[in-house]
Short mmCIF file of C-alpha atoms in Angstrom, two decimals:
data_model
loop_
_atom_site.label_atom_id
_atom_site.label_comp_id
_atom_site.label_asym_id
_atom_site.label_seq_id
_atom_site.Cartn_x
_atom_site.Cartn_y
_atom_site.Cartn_z
CA MET A 1 27.86 46.00 -141.09
CA THR A 2 26.34 43.58 -143.64
CA THR A 3 28.87 41.45 -145.88
CA ILE A 4 27.13 40.01 -149.09
CA SER A 5 28.87 37.63 -151.49
CA ARG A 6 30.09 38.54 -154.82
CA ASP A 7 27.25 36.60 -156.23
CA THR A 8 24.67 38.84 -154.60
CA ALA A 9 26.71 41.88 -155.56
CA ARG A 10 26.72 40.80 -159.26
CA ALA A 11 23.11 40.49 -159.06
CA MET A 12 22.64 43.72 -157.28
CA ALA A 13 24.62 45.52 -160.19
CA ILE A 14 22.64 43.54 -162.92
CA ALA A 15 19.27 44.25 -161.35
CA ALA A 16 20.03 47.99 -160.96
CA THR A 17 21.02 48.25 -164.68
CA GLY A 18 17.93 46.63 -165.91
CA LEU A 19 19.66 43.36 -167.13
CA SER A 20 17.88 40.73 -164.95
CA GLN A 21 15.14 40.03 -167.48
CA ARG A 22 13.45 41.75 -170.62
CA PRO A 23 10.01 42.99 -171.08
CA ALA A 24 7.87 40.63 -172.97
CA GLN A 25 6.80 43.25 -175.85
CA PRO A 26 9.01 46.45 -175.46
CA THR A 27 7.44 49.86 -176.29
CA LYS A 28 8.65 53.25 -176.51
CA ALA A 29 7.96 53.55 -172.78
CA HIS A 30 10.18 50.94 -171.83
CA VAL A 31 13.02 52.75 -173.99
CA TRP A 32 12.48 55.93 -171.87
CA ALA A 33 12.40 53.93 -168.53
CA THR A 34 15.71 52.45 -169.31
CA LEU A 35 17.14 55.57 -169.93
CA GLU A 36 15.73 57.03 -166.67
CA ARG A 37 16.95 53.95 -164.89
CA LEU A 38 20.42 54.31 -166.22
CA ALA A 39 20.60 58.06 -166.08
CA ILE A 40 23.28 58.12 -168.75
CA ILE A 41 23.84 56.17 -172.08
CA GLN A 42 27.38 56.64 -173.40
CA ILE A 43 27.70 57.72 -176.93
CA ASP A 44 30.17 55.97 -179.41
CA THR A 45 30.08 56.34 -183.13
CA ILE A 46 31.68 52.79 -183.92
CA HIS A 47 28.83 50.95 -185.88
CA VAL A 48 30.34 47.66 -186.95
CA VAL A 49 27.09 46.42 -185.29
CA ALA A 50 24.51 48.87 -183.69
CA ARG A 51 26.15 51.92 -182.40
CA SER A 52 26.49 51.71 -178.59
CA PRO A 53 23.58 53.64 -177.31
CA TYR A 54 21.24 51.55 -179.47
CA LEU A 55 22.99 48.45 -178.35
CA VAL A 56 22.78 49.37 -174.69
CA LEU A 57 19.19 49.43 -175.17
CA TRP A 58 18.86 46.23 -177.25
CA SER A 59 20.72 44.37 -174.20
CA ARG A 60 17.78 45.21 -171.97
CA LEU A 61 14.88 45.41 -174.17
CA GLY A 62 15.42 42.96 -177.14
CA ASP A 63 13.35 43.60 -180.41
CA TYR A 64 12.64 47.37 -179.73
CA GLU A 65 12.40 49.82 -182.51
CA PRO A 66 15.72 52.35 -182.58
CA ALA A 67 13.42 55.05 -183.72
CA TRP A 68 11.79 55.28 -180.45
CA PHE A 69 14.94 56.42 -178.93
CA ASP A 70 15.51 59.08 -181.89
CA GLU A 71 12.02 60.49 -181.50
CA LEU A 72 12.84 61.04 -177.65
CA HIS A 73 15.62 63.12 -178.70
CA TYR A 74 13.74 64.86 -181.63
CA PRO A 75 11.03 65.85 -181.84
CA ASP A 76 10.06 64.95 -178.17
CA GLY A 77 12.95 66.78 -176.58
CA ARG A 78 13.04 64.44 -173.74
CA ILE A 79 16.82 63.66 -174.20
CA PHE A 80 19.78 65.96 -174.30
CA GLU A 81 23.57 65.31 -174.86
CA TYR A 82 26.39 66.33 -172.54
CA TRP A 83 29.67 65.32 -171.01
CA ALA A 84 28.64 62.80 -168.22
CA HIS A 85 30.40 59.56 -168.62
CA ALA A 86 32.20 60.83 -171.59
CA ALA A 87 29.64 62.27 -174.23
CA SER A 88 26.53 60.93 -173.31
CA PHE A 89 22.70 60.98 -173.75
CA LEU A 90 20.73 61.95 -170.53
CA PRO A 91 17.19 62.55 -169.56
CA ILE A 92 16.28 66.25 -170.23
CA HIS A 93 15.38 66.47 -166.20
CA LEU A 94 18.93 66.08 -165.43
CA TRP A 95 19.83 69.28 -167.34
CA PRO A 96 19.85 71.39 -164.06
CA LEU A 97 22.39 69.25 -162.45
CA LEU A 98 24.88 69.41 -165.64
CA ARG A 99 24.27 73.12 -166.05
CA PRO A 100 26.69 74.16 -163.32
CA ALA A 101 29.60 72.17 -165.28
CA MET A 102 28.93 74.04 -168.44
CA LEU A 103 29.02 77.23 -166.37
CA ARG A 104 32.57 76.20 -165.18
CA TYR A 105 33.75 75.09 -168.46
CA HIS A 106 35.77 78.29 -168.82
CA GLU A 107 37.76 77.25 -165.77
CA TRP A 108 38.04 73.44 -166.35
CA GLY A 109 37.91 72.96 -170.13
CA TRP A 110 40.15 70.32 -170.95
CA GLY A 111 43.64 70.92 -172.53
CA ARG A 112 43.83 73.93 -174.58
CA ALA A 113 40.23 74.74 -174.53
CA VAL A 114 40.19 77.93 -172.71
CA GLU A 115 42.96 79.31 -174.39
CA TRP A 116 41.58 78.26 -177.75
CA MET A 117 38.17 79.89 -176.90
CA ARG A 118 40.01 83.03 -175.87
CA GLU A 119 42.20 83.03 -179.01
CA ASN A 120 39.22 82.25 -181.40
CA ALA A 121 36.52 84.50 -179.90
CA ALA A 122 35.67 85.69 -183.51
CA ALA A 123 35.08 82.16 -184.75
CA LEU A 124 32.81 81.36 -181.93
CA GLU A 125 30.97 84.63 -182.39
CA HIS A 126 30.47 83.90 -186.00
CA VAL A 127 29.12 80.33 -185.39
CA LEU A 128 26.71 81.72 -182.99
CA THR A 129 25.71 84.36 -185.42
CA GLU A 130 25.12 81.89 -188.26
CA ILE A 131 23.03 79.68 -186.25
CA ARG A 132 21.03 82.46 -184.89
CA ALA A 133 20.46 83.62 -188.43
CA GLN A 134 19.75 80.34 -190.11
CA GLY A 135 18.61 77.95 -187.41
CA PRO A 136 20.07 74.52 -186.36
CA LEU A 137 23.27 73.64 -188.41
CA ARG A 138 25.75 70.45 -188.73
CA SER A 139 29.36 71.09 -188.52
CA ALA A 140 29.19 69.92 -192.37
CA ASP A 141 27.19 73.23 -192.87
CA PHE A 142 30.19 75.19 -192.11
CA LYS A 143 32.53 73.68 -195.05
CA ASP A 144 33.44 76.42 -197.64
CA GLU A 145 35.50 74.98 -200.23
CA ASN A 146 36.08 78.23 -201.93
CA HIS A 147 37.82 79.59 -198.99
CA SER A 148 41.50 79.47 -198.13
CA SER A 149 42.09 76.90 -195.32
CA SER A 150 44.39 79.11 -193.80
CA GLY A 151 41.72 81.07 -192.47
CA TRP A 152 39.50 80.05 -189.37
CA TRP A 153 36.42 80.03 -191.67
CA ASN A 154 36.81 76.36 -192.62
CA TRP A 155 35.32 73.20 -191.37
CA LYS A 156 38.16 72.36 -188.45
CA PRO A 157 37.74 75.45 -186.59
CA ALA A 158 34.03 75.74 -186.97
CA LYS A 159 33.87 72.16 -185.80
CA GLN A 160 35.97 73.06 -182.81
CA ALA A 161 33.93 76.07 -182.20
CA LEU A 162 30.75 74.13 -182.30
CA ASP A 163 32.28 71.68 -179.72
CA MET A 164 33.50 74.63 -177.65
CA LEU A 165 29.94 76.10 -177.50
CA TRP A 166 28.45 72.67 -176.76
CA SER A 167 30.60 72.17 -173.88
CA SER A 168 30.20 75.65 -172.60
CA GLY A 169 26.36 75.37 -172.79
CA GLN A 170 25.69 78.04 -175.28
CA LEU A 171 24.48 75.39 -177.95
CA MET A 172 22.62 72.32 -177.35
CA ILE A 173 22.25 69.08 -180.02
CA LYS A 174 18.82 69.51 -181.26
CA ARG A 175 18.90 66.03 -183.00
CA ARG A 176 21.35 64.02 -184.92
CA ILE A 177 20.76 63.17 -188.80
CA ASN A 178 22.62 60.01 -189.72
CA PHE A 179 24.09 60.32 -186.40
CA GLN A 180 25.77 63.92 -187.14
CA ARG A 181 24.91 66.42 -184.57
CA VAL A 182 22.68 69.37 -185.26
CA TYR A 183 23.46 72.32 -183.17
CA GLU A 184 20.87 74.86 -181.75
CA LEU A 185 21.25 77.90 -179.50
CA THR A 186 20.51 76.75 -175.93
CA GLU A 187 18.21 79.94 -175.48
CA ARG A 188 15.84 78.51 -178.14
CA MET A 189 16.01 75.13 -177.08
CA LEU A 190 15.22 75.82 -173.43
CA PRO A 191 13.51 79.25 -173.69
CA ASP A 192 12.33 79.07 -170.13
CA TRP A 193 15.48 78.20 -168.56
CA ASP A 194 17.04 80.65 -166.30
CA ASP A 195 20.56 79.99 -164.61
CA ALA A 196 19.17 81.01 -161.27
CA GLN A 197 17.23 77.74 -161.44
CA ALA A 198 20.63 75.75 -161.34
CA PRO A 199 21.84 74.30 -158.05
CA ASP A 200 25.28 75.49 -157.00
CA TYR A 201 28.19 73.16 -158.26
CA ALA A 202 28.62 71.30 -155.09
CA GLU A 203 24.94 70.47 -154.73
CA ALA A 204 24.62 69.49 -158.18
CA GLN A 205 27.71 67.04 -157.75
CA ALA A 206 25.89 65.37 -154.73
CA GLN A 207 22.60 64.93 -156.23
CA LEU A 208 24.48 63.14 -159.50
CA SER A 209 26.48 60.89 -157.01
CA MET A 210 23.16 59.83 -155.35
CA ILE A 211 21.65 59.07 -158.84
CA ALA A 212 24.60 57.10 -159.75
CA LEU A 213 24.53 55.11 -156.69
CA LYS A 214 21.04 54.08 -157.33
CA ALA A 215 21.85 53.32 -160.80
CA MET A 216 24.63 50.94 -160.15
CA GLY A 217 23.13 49.10 -157.28
CA LEU A 218 26.33 49.24 -155.22
CA ALA A 219 29.48 51.04 -155.63
CA THR A 220 32.70 51.85 -153.85
CA ALA A 221 33.70 55.45 -153.47
CA ARG A 222 36.09 55.12 -156.38
CA GLN A 223 33.50 53.30 -158.57
CA LEU A 224 30.89 55.82 -157.72
CA ALA A 225 33.06 58.67 -158.85
CA ASP A 226 33.65 57.03 -162.36
CA TYR A 227 29.80 56.74 -163.21
CA PHE A 228 29.34 60.60 -163.79
CA ARG A 229 33.33 61.18 -164.04
CA GLN A 230 33.37 62.94 -160.86
CA PRO A 231 36.30 64.01 -158.96
CA ARG A 232 37.42 61.23 -156.51
CA THR A 233 38.56 63.76 -153.96
CA GLY A 234 35.87 64.07 -151.21
CA MET A 235 33.57 61.22 -152.69
CA ALA A 236 34.30 58.61 -149.72
CA GLU A 237 33.63 61.60 -147.13
CA ARG A 238 30.10 62.41 -149.01
CA LEU A 239 29.41 58.69 -148.72
CA GLU A 240 30.11 58.38 -145.03
CA ARG A 241 27.82 61.42 -144.53
CA TRP A 242 25.31 59.75 -146.16
CA VAL A 243 25.63 56.87 -144.05
CA THR A 244 25.38 58.88 -140.95
CA ASP A 245 22.34 60.59 -142.27
CA GLY A 246 20.56 57.22 -143.25
CA ALA A 247 20.97 58.41 -146.77
CA ALA A 248 23.13 55.44 -147.76
CA LEU A 249 24.09 52.03 -146.44
CA ARG A 250 27.55 50.75 -146.05
CA ILE A 251 28.42 47.05 -146.62
CA ASN A 252 31.15 44.72 -147.29
CA VAL A 253 31.44 42.70 -150.31
CA GLU A 254 33.48 39.28 -149.90
CA GLY A 255 36.94 39.86 -151.56
CA TRP A 256 36.80 43.60 -151.73
CA ASP A 257 39.22 45.70 -149.77
CA ASP A 258 37.11 48.84 -149.66
CA PRO A 259 33.66 49.35 -148.28
CA ALA A 260 30.79 49.48 -150.77
CA TYR A 261 27.59 51.61 -150.59
CA VAL A 262 24.02 50.92 -151.41
CA HIS A 263 21.17 53.21 -152.13
CA PRO A 264 18.16 53.05 -149.65
CA ASP A 265 15.85 52.02 -152.51
CA HIS A 266 18.01 48.71 -153.13
CA ALA A 267 17.97 48.08 -149.16
CA GLU A 268 15.65 45.16 -149.35
CA TRP A 269 18.00 43.30 -151.77
CA LEU A 270 20.46 43.02 -148.70
CA HIS A 271 17.90 41.06 -147.00
CA ALA A 272 15.56 39.33 -149.38
CA GLY A 273 17.93 39.05 -152.27
CA PRO A 274 17.92 40.91 -155.69
CA PRO A 275 16.01 39.63 -158.23
CA THR A 276 17.59 36.41 -160.04
CA PRO A 277 19.40 37.15 -163.19
CA GLN A 278 17.67 35.27 -165.93
CA LEU A 279 18.83 37.24 -169.31
CA THR A 280 21.33 36.16 -171.68
CA THR A 281 22.46 39.18 -173.90
CA LEU A 282 25.42 40.60 -175.64
CA LEU A 283 26.93 43.77 -174.04
CA SER A 284 28.32 46.94 -175.70
CA PRO A 285 31.96 47.89 -174.77
CA PHE A 286 30.52 50.85 -173.43
CA ASP A 287 27.65 49.50 -171.45
CA ASN A 288 26.96 50.96 -167.96
CA LEU A 289 27.51 47.53 -166.39
CA ILE A 290 31.15 47.06 -167.67
CA TRP A 291 32.30 50.45 -168.66
CA ASP A 292 34.39 50.56 -165.48
CA ARG A 293 36.82 47.81 -166.25
CA GLU A 294 38.21 47.88 -162.52
CA ARG A 295 34.58 47.25 -161.29
CA THR A 296 34.12 44.64 -164.04
CA ALA A 297 36.99 42.74 -162.79
CA ALA A 298 36.09 42.99 -159.20
CA LEU A 299 32.76 41.60 -159.91
CA TRP A 300 33.48 38.98 -162.27
CA ASP A 301 37.50 38.55 -162.57
CA PHE A 302 36.59 39.33 -166.26
CA ASP A 303 39.71 40.80 -167.86
CA TYR A 304 38.14 43.02 -170.59
CA LYS A 305 39.55 45.64 -173.14
CA ILE A 306 38.19 47.01 -176.24
CA GLU A 307 40.82 46.42 -179.00
CA CYS A 308 39.60 48.38 -182.01
CA TYR A 309 42.52 50.91 -180.91
CA THR A 310 44.99 47.97 -181.02
CA PRO A 311 47.06 47.02 -184.04
CA ALA A 312 45.44 44.13 -185.80
CA ALA A 313 48.16 41.77 -185.24
CA LYS A 314 48.18 42.50 -181.41
CA ARG A 315 44.45 41.78 -180.91
CA ARG A 316 43.45 38.73 -178.78
CA TYR A 317 39.76 38.84 -179.21
CA GLY A 318 38.86 41.01 -182.15
CA TYR A 319 38.20 44.70 -183.42
CA PHE A 320 34.97 45.08 -181.35
CA SER A 321 34.23 42.06 -178.99
CA LEU A 322 31.09 42.04 -177.11
CA PRO A 323 30.97 40.47 -173.63
CA ILE A 324 28.41 37.75 -173.14
CA LEU A 325 26.17 38.11 -170.03
CA TRP A 326 24.78 34.70 -169.28
CA ARG A 327 22.30 35.26 -166.45
CA ASP A 328 24.77 36.47 -163.55
CA GLN A 329 28.18 35.46 -165.45
CA LEU A 330 30.40 36.97 -168.00
CA VAL A 331 31.09 33.89 -169.89
CA GLY A 332 32.88 34.95 -173.03
CA ARG A 333 32.90 37.41 -175.99
CA ILE A 334 32.09 37.49 -179.77
CA ASP A 335 33.72 39.59 -182.31
CA ALA A 336 30.79 40.58 -184.77
CA LYS A 337 30.02 42.58 -187.67
CA ALA A 338 26.67 43.30 -189.21
CA GLU A 339 27.14 43.09 -192.98
CA ARG A 340 24.08 44.93 -193.78
CA LYS A 341 24.08 44.95 -197.58
CA SER A 342 24.48 41.15 -197.65
CA GLY A 343 22.10 40.36 -194.80
CA ILE A 344 24.76 38.61 -192.68
CA MET A 345 25.77 38.78 -189.02
CA ARG A 346 29.20 37.53 -189.24
CA ILE A 347 31.02 36.31 -185.93
CA PHE A 348 34.52 36.31 -186.79
CA ALA A 349 35.26 34.71 -183.45
CA ALA A 350 33.37 33.44 -180.35
CA HIS A 351 35.36 32.79 -177.16
CA LEU A 352 34.49 31.23 -173.87
CA GLU A 353 36.36 32.08 -170.66
CA PRO A 354 38.78 29.35 -169.84
CA ASP A 355 36.77 28.30 -166.79
CA VAL A 356 33.49 28.01 -168.58
CA ALA A 357 31.97 24.49 -169.15
CA LEU A 358 30.13 24.40 -172.69
CA SER A 359 26.97 22.99 -171.10
CA ALA A 360 23.61 22.30 -172.71
CA ASP A 361 21.92 25.03 -170.63
CA LEU A 362 24.60 27.73 -171.95
CA ILE A 363 23.96 26.53 -175.52
CA ASP A 364 20.09 26.67 -175.29
CA ASP A 365 20.51 30.23 -174.03
CA LEU A 366 23.27 31.43 -176.55
CA LYS A 367 21.82 29.95 -179.50
CA PRO A 368 18.44 31.91 -179.77
CA MET A 369 20.07 35.02 -178.29
CA LEU A 370 22.44 35.12 -181.23
CA ARG A 371 19.74 34.53 -183.74
CA ASP A 372 17.66 37.55 -182.13
CA PHE A 373 20.71 39.67 -182.23
CA ALA A 374 21.23 38.94 -185.93
CA ARG A 375 17.62 39.62 -186.94
CA TRP A 376 17.33 42.79 -184.86
CA HIS A 377 20.16 44.01 -186.90
CA GLY A 378 18.49 43.20 -190.06
CA THR A 379 21.26 40.67 -190.78
CA PRO A 380 19.44 37.36 -190.24
CA GLU A 381 21.91 35.23 -191.89
CA LEU A 382 24.29 34.22 -188.92
CA VAL A 383 27.73 33.01 -189.84
CA ILE A 384 30.32 32.04 -187.30
CA GLU A 385 33.75 31.72 -188.66
CA GLN A 386 35.66 30.19 -185.59
CA SER A 387 35.26 29.69 -181.97
CA ASP A 388 37.31 28.74 -178.73
CA PRO A 389 36.61 26.13 -177.96
CA PRO A 390 36.21 24.80 -181.36
CA GLU A 391 33.09 22.84 -180.46
CA LEU A 392 31.22 25.97 -179.69
CA ARG A 393 30.94 26.83 -183.21
CA THR A 394 29.36 23.57 -183.99
CA ALA A 395 26.94 23.78 -181.07
CA LEU A 396 25.74 27.17 -182.05
CA ILE A 397 25.23 26.79 -185.88
#
């Protein structure tokens, strides 16, 4: 069995997720190709800098136009939203593989979801009736200030009903307006769809696992299950069947206890080596490369935690710190905020990891990257308040 170094493993993960280098001139086609490569882009609404889906794309493409991604969603209809790795954007061609999960939502709906749907059948039906009659609607369209909040016909139950109907596949998200979901009937969004076209649940899960394996570059059984948030039970056995059938390669990574697996499309990387990482960029906390914190630690010994949910007094690195990817290393993080009205990109703090030397090469790559990051946000004035080490701030301004 082939054994690779962690350096090679890192380069494989970086290359598979499209972070080795950027296109010289990004286009809408590059946006679509990036989504196809990743298969999932996780959704998050925090926007102290660009919202995470747009930042994931910037990390790989640089100065692209965010409207291109919006157009792929609407009017192009090439993107849909569903639970994958949390709520996510996905290419529409993956719809058949997610459909079995939608049809099973009544069985596995989280928490009180199934009970809620049973108890609020009238609310669900009324929401469907309104959308059927009026066309696509947002949750805000269901507010009724003149109605008693004690009844179901108010914003909160209607919003819950929309979420349940989306999760169970009766509604789709047609588009977003100011990042608010606009819901439409699935039957109108995909008029030619027939549930007979969907694979059975087990086959859909197997296909999603194979897509994830290619998107990740390499993965252990546990890491692979996390990509589409699949059950861990049975994943190791699935991978071993693939090895036997020649559909996957089993390898060792130096320092890892568990075997890793590689998609056949990446087999050449085990012999000739993956592309050499050349890019310096910032990563969203929800970037595909690092969203699995255990895998991030296994590849880089990088202890990363998003601290927006941590009380301010207990934060170490800041509200929404962004990891710095320098070629094949995670070398630090910045806590930034785009102050759009004033045109300022404010970096509250920039931190290097304790074992990272402040070299001329690092500064030469960081400095233009931060300027590009600020300009793309429409906040071209870069302000750095403090850094660790202190001389980092001086070198960057």
